[in-house]
PDB file of C-alpha atoms in Angstrom:
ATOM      1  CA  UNK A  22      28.184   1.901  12.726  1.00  0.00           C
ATOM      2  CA  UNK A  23      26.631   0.903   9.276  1.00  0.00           C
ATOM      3  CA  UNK A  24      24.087  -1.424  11.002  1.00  0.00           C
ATOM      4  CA  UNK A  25      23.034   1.584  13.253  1.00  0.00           C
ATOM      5  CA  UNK A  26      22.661   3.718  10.336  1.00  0.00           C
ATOM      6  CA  UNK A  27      20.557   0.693   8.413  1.00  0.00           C
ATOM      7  CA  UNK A  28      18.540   0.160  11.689  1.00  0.00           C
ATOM      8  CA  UNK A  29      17.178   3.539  12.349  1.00  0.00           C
ATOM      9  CA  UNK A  30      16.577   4.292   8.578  1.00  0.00           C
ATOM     10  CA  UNK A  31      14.304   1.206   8.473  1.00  0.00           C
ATOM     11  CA  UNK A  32      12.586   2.355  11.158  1.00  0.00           C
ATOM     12  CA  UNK A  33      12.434   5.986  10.156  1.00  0.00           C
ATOM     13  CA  UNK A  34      11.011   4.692   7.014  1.00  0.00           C
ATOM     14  CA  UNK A  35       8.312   2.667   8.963  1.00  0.00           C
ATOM     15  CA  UNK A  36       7.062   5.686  10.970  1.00  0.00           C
ATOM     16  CA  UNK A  37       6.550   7.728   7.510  1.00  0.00           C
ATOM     17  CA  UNK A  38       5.175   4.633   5.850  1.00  0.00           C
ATOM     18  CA  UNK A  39       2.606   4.319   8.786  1.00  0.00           C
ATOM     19  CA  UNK A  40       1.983   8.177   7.901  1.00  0.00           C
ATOM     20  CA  UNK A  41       1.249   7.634   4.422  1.00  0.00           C
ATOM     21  CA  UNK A  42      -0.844   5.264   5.402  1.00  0.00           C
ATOM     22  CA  UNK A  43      -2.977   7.387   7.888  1.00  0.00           C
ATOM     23  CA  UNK A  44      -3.350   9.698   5.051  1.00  0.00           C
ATOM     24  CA  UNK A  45      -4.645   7.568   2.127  1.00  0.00           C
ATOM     25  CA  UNK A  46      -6.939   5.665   4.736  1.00  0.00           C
ATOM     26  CA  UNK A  47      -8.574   9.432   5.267  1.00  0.00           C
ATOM     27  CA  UNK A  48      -8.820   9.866   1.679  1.00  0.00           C
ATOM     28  CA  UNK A  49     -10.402   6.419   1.571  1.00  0.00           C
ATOM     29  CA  UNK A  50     -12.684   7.021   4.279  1.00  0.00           C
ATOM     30  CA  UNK A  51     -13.757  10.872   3.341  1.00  0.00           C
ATOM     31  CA  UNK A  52     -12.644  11.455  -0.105  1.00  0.00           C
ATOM     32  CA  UNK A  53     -15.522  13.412  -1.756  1.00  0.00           C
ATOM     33  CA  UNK A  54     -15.753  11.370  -5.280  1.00  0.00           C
ATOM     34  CA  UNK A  55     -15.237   7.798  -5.971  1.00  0.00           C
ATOM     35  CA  UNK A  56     -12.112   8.068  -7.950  1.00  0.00           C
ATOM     36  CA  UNK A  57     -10.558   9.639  -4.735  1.00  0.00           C
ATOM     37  CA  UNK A  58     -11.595   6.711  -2.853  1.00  0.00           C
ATOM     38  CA  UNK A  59     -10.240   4.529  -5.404  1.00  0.00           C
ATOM     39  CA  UNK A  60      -7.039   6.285  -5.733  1.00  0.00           C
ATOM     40  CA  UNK A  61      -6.640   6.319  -1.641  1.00  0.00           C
ATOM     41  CA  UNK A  62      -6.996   2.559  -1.939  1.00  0.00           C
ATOM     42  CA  UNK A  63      -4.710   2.072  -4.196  1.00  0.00           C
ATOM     43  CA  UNK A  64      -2.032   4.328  -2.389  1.00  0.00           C
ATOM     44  CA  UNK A  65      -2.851   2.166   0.910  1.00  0.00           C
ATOM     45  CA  UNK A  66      -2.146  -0.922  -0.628  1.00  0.00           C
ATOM     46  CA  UNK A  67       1.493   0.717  -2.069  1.00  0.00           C
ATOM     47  CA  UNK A  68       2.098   1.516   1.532  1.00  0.00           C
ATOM     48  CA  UNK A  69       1.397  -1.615   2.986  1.00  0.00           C
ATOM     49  CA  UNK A  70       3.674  -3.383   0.721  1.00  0.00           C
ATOM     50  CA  UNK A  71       6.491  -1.171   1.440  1.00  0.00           C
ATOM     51  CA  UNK A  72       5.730  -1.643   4.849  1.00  0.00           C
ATOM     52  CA  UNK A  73       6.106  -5.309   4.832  1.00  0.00           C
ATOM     53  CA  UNK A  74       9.136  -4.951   2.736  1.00  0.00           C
ATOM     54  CA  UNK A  75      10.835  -2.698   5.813  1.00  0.00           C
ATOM     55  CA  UNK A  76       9.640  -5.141   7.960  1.00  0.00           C
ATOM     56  CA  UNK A  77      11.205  -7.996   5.672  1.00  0.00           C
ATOM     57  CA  UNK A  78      14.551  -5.960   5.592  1.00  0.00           C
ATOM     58  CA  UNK A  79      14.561  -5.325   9.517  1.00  0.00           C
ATOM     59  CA  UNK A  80      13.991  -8.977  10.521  1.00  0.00           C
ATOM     60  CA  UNK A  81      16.098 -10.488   7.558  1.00  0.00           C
ATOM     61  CA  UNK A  82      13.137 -13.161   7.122  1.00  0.00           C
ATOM     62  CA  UNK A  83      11.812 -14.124   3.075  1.00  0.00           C
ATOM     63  CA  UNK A  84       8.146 -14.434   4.837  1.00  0.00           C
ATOM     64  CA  UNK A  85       7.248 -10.421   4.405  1.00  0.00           C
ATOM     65  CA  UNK A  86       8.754 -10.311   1.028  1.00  0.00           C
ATOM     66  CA  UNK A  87       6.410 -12.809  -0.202  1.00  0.00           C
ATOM     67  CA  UNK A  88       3.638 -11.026   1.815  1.00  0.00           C
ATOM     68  CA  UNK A  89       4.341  -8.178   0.303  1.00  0.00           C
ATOM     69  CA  UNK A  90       4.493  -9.805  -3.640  1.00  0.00           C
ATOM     70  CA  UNK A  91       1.045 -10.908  -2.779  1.00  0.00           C
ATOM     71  CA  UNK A  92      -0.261  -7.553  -1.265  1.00  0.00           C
ATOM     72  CA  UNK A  93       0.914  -5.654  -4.547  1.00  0.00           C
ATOM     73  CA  UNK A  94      -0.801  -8.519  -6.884  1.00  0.00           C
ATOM     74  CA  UNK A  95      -4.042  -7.764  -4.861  1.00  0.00           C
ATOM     75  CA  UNK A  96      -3.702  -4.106  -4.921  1.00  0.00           C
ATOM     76  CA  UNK A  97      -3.533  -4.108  -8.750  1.00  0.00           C
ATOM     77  CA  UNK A  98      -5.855  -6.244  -9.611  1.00  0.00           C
ATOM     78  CA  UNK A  99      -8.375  -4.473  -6.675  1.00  0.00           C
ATOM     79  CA  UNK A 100      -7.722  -0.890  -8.490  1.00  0.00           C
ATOM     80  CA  UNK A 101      -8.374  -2.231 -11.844  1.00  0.00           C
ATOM     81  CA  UNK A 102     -11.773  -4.188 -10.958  1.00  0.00           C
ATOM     82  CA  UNK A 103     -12.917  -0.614  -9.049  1.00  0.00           C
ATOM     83  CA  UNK A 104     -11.490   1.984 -11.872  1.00  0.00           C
ATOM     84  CA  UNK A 105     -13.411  -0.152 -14.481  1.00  0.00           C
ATOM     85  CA  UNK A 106     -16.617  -0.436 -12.299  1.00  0.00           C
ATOM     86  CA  UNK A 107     -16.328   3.222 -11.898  1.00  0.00           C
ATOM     87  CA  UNK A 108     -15.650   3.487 -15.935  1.00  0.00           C
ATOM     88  CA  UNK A 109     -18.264   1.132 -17.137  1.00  0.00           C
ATOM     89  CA  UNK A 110     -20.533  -0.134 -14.426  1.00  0.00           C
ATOM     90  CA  UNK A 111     -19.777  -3.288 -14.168  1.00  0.00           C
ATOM     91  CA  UNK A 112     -16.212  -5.565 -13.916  1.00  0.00           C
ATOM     92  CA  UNK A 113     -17.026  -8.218 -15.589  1.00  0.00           C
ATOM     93  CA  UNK A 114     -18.531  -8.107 -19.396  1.00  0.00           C
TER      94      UNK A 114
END
């Protein structure tokens, strides 16, 4: 009973996920300023690593967890280089 409970709530957890995702890739794509592009990045990459971390607990496999350590290093360091280009005009001084 548990595991059908844990099963479907992974997977109901993927199909919002995938949502969110649809959502911040609009923002990303159409957002009117910058900072809304930058900020629908950043949620994207958020997503994705709870994705893979669904994934990870559905399949029971360490590969997505790692995946998903690296995805969230990326996204951070990503929305920091943009938000200071944005800020000063260039990332590196």
């Amino acid at each position: 009973m548990s595991s059908v409970v844990l099963t479907w709530s992974v997977v109901i957890a993927q199909v919002m996920l995938a949502l969110a995702m649809a959502c911040a890739a609009y923002r990303m794509l159409v957002g009117p300023r910058a900072q809304d592009r930058v900020l629908g990045l950043d949620t994207l990459y958020v997503n994705a690593m709870l994705l893979m971390l669904t994934v990870g607990i559905r399949t029971g496999t360490d590969v997505y967890f790692e995946a998903a350590l690296v995805i969230a290093l990326l996204g951070f360091v990503g929305t920091v280089a943009l938000s200071k280009f944005l800020m000063r005009g260039e990332v590196i001084e």
